[in-house]
Coordinates of C-alpha atoms in Angstrom, one line a residue:
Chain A
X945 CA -23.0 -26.7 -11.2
X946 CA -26.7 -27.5 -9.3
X947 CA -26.3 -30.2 -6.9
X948 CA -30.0 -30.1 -6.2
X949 CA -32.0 -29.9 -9.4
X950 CA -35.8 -29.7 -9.8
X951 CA -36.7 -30.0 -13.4
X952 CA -40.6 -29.4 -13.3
X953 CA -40.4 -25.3 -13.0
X954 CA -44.2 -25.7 -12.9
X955 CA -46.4 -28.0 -12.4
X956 CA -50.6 -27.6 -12.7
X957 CA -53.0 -30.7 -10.6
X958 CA -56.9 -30.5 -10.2
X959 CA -58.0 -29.9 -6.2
X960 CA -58.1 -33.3 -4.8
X961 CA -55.8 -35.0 -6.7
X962 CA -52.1 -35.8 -5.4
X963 CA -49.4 -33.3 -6.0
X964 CA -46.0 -34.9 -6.6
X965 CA -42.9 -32.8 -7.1
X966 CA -39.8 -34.1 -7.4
X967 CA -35.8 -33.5 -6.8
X968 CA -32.6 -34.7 -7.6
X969 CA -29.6 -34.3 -5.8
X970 CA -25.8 -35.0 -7.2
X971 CA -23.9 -34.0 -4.3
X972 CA -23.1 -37.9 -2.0
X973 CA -22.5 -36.3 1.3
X974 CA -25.9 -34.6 1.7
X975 CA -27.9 -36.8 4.4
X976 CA -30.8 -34.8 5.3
X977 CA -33.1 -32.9 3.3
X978 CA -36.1 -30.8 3.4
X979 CA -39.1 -29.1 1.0
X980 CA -39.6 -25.3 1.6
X981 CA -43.4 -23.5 0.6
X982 CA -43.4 -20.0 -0.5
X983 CA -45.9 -17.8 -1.2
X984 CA -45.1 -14.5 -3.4
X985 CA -43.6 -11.7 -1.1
X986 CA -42.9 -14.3 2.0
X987 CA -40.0 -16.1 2.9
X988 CA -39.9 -19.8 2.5
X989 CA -41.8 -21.9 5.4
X990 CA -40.5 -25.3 6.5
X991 CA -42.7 -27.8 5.5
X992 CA -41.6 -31.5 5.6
X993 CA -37.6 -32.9 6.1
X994 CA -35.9 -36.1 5.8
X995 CA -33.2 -38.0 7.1
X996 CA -30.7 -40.1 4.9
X997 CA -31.8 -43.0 8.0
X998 CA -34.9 -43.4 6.5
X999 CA -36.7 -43.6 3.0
X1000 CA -39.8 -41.9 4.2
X1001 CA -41.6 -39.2 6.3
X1002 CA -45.2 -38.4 6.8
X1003 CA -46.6 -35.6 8.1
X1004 CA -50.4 -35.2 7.7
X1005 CA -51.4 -34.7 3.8
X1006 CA -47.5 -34.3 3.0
X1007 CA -45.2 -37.2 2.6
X1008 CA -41.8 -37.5 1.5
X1009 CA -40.3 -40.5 0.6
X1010 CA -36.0 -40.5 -0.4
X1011 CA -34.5 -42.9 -2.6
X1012 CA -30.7 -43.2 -1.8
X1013 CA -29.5 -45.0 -5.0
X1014 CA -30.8 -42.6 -7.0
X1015 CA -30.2 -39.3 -5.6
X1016 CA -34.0 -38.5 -6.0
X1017 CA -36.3 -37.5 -3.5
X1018 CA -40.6 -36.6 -4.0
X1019 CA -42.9 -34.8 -2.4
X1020 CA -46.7 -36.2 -2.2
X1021 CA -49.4 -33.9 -1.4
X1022 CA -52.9 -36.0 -1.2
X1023 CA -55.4 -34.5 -1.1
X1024 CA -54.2 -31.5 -2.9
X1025 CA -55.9 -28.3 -1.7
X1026 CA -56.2 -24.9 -3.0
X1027 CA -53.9 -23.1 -0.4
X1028 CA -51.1 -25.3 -1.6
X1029 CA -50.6 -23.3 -4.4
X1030 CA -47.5 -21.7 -3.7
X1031 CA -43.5 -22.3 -5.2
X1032 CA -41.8 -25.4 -3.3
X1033 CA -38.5 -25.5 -2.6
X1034 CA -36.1 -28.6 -2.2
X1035 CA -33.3 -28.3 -0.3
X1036 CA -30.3 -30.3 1.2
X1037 CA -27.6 -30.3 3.7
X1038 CA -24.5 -32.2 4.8
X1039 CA -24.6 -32.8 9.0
X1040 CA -21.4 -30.7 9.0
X1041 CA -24.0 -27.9 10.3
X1042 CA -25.0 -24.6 9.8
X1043 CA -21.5 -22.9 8.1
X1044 CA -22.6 -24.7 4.5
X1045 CA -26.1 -23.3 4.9
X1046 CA -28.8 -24.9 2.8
X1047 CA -28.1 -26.0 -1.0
X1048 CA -32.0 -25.3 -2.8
X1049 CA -33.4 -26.3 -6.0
X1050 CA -34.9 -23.6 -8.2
X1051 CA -38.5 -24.5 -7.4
X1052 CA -41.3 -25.8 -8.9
X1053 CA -44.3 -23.8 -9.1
X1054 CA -47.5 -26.1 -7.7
X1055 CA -50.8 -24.8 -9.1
X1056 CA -53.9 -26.3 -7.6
X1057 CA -57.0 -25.9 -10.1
X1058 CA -60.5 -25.7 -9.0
Chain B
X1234 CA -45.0 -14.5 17.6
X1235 CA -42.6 -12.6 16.3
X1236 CA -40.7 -13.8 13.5
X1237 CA -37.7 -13.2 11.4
X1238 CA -38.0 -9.2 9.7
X1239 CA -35.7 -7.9 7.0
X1240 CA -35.5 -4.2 6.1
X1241 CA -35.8 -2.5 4.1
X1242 CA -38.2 -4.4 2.0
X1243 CA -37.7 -3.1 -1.2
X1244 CA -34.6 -0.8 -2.4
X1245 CA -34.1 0.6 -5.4
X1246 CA -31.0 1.7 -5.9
X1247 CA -28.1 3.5 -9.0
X1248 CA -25.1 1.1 -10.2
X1249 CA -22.2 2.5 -8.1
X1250 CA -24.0 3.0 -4.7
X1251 CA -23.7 1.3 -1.6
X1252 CA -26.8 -0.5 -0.1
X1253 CA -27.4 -2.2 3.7
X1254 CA -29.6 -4.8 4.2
X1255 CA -30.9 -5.3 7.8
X1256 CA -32.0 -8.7 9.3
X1257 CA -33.8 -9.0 13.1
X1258 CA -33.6 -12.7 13.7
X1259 CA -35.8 -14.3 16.5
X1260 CA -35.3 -13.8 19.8
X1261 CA -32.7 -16.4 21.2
X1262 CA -31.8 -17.4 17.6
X1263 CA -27.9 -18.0 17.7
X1264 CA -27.5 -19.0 13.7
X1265 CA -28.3 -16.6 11.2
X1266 CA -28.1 -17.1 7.6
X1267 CA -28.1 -14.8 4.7
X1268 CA -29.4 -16.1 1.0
X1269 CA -30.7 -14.6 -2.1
X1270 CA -32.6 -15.2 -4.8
X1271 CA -31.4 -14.0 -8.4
X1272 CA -34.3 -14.2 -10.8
X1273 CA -35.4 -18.1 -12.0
X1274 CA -33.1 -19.2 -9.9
X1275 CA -33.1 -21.0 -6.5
X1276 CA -31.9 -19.6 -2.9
X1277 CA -28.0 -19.2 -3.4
X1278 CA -26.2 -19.8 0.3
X1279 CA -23.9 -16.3 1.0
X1280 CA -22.9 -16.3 4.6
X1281 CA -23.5 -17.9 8.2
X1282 CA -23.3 -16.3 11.7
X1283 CA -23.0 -18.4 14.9
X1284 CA -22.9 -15.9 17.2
X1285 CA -21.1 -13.1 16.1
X1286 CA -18.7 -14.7 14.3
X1287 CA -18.8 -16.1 10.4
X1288 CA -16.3 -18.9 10.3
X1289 CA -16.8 -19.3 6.0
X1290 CA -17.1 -15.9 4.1
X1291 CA -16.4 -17.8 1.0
X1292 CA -20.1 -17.6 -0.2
X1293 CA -19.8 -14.9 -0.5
X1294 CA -20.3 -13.5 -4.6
X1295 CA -17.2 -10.6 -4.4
X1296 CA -15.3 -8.3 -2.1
X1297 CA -18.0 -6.2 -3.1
X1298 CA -20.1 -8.4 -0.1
X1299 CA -19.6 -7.9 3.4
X1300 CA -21.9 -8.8 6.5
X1301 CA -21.1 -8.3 10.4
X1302 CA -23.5 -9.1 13.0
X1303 CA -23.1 -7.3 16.3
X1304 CA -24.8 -8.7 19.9
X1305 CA -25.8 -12.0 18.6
X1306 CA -28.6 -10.4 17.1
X1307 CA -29.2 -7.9 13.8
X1308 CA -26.9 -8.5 11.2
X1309 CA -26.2 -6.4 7.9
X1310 CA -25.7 -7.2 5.0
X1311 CA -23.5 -4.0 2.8
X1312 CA -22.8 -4.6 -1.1
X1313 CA -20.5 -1.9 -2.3
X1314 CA -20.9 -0.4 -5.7
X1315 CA -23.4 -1.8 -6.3
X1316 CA -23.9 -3.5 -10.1
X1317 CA -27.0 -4.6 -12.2
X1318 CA -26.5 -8.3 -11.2
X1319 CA -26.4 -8.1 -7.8
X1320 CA -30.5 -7.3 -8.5
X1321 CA -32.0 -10.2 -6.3
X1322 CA -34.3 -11.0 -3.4
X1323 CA -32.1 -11.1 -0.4
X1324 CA -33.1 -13.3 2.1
X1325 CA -32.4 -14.0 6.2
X1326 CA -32.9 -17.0 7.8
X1327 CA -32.1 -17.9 11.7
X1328 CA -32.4 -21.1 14.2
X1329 CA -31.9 -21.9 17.5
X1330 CA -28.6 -23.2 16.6
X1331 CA -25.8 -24.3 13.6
X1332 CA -27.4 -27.8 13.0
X1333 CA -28.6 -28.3 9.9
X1334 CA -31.5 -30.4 12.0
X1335 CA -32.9 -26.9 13.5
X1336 CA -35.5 -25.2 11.2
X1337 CA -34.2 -22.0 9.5
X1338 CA -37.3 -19.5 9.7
X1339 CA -37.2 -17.2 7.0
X1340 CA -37.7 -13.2 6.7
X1341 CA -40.0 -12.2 4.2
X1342 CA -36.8 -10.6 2.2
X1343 CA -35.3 -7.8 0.4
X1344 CA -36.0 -6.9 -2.9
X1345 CA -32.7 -4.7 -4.4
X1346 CA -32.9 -3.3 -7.6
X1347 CA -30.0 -1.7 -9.3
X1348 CA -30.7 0.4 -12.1

């Protein structure tokens, strides 16, 4: 049973165009969540994170907005850039801390074309 | 700076053998996490250290699975008897403490093999 599901396993955008990946979550008591990057043969890197307090978060090129209602969060990449090629991870967590770990998606594979 | 480092990076190993898996968190790092990553699939939660101590072991996929984690620093990670689908990236992950608000850096994994 996935309680964070990100149905695109791949997903191909021309350099300079926005990048949006998205994830769904089943699971009510999660209240923060985050996006992962990883490149083949390196751990995941944090890259952005959210707060069930608010419905977006900017950071530089990255955004990530949350939609409540609908379990769904996105990731916007603008503009997207050739190094962001890479698998991205969704990922979500209850504040009962660290003994529940992180609950991930299966990743969605972000190619950047020339 | 150094970061989180898992070894050994790749082990290949025979159905029936034991393996250990070795995880040097960052300095100061009280949390510790262990994951792994079955083919096509995402990163599946097994264990967390505070400390020394793993208050949940349920994660855990069988009695095969046991961690320990000694100084507040290295853990291992030992599957016994090792079977085909416990093939999988295994990864570690620490933070400066349990809250699911501190960043979980991540080693760049195990990859075990069982033939």
């Amino acid at each position: 049973d996935q309680q964070v599901k990100q149905n695109s396993p791949s997903l191909s955008v021309q350099e300079g165009r926005i990048s949006i990946l998205n994830c769904d979550y089943t699971n009510s008591m999660f209240d923060y969540f985050l996006w992962y990057k990883k490149y083949p043969a390196e751990g995941p890197t944090f890259l952005i994170s959210i707060s069930s307090i608010k419905d977006k978060n900017e950071d530089g090129r990255f955004t990530v907005f949350l939609n409540k209602s609908a379990k769904h969060l996105s990731l916007h990449i603008v503009p997207s850039q050739p190094g962001d090629s890479a698998v991205y991870f969704c990922a979500a967590s209850d504040s009962g801390g660290g003994a529940d770990g992180l609950t991930f998606g299966k990743g969605t594979h972000l190619i950047i074309q020339p | 700076g150094a970061g989180v480092s898992q070894s050994p990076s790749n082990k290949v190993t025979e159905k029936g053998k034991d393996v250990e898996l070795r995880c040097d968190p960052i300095s100061g790092h009280t949390a510790l996490y262990w994951y792994r990553q079955s083919l096509g699939q995402g990163l599946e939660f097994l264990i967390y250290f505070q400390g020394n101590s793993a208050p949940d072991k349920s994660g855990l996929p069988s009695d095969r699975f046991s961690a320990e984690r000694t100084g507040g620093s290295v853990s291992t990670l030992t599957i016994q008897r090792t079977q085909q689908e416990d093939s999988a990236v295994y990864l570690c992950a620490s933070s400066r403490g349990p809250s699911s608000y501190n960043e979980q850096f991540f080693g760049p994994g195990t990859r075990l093999t069982v033939l």
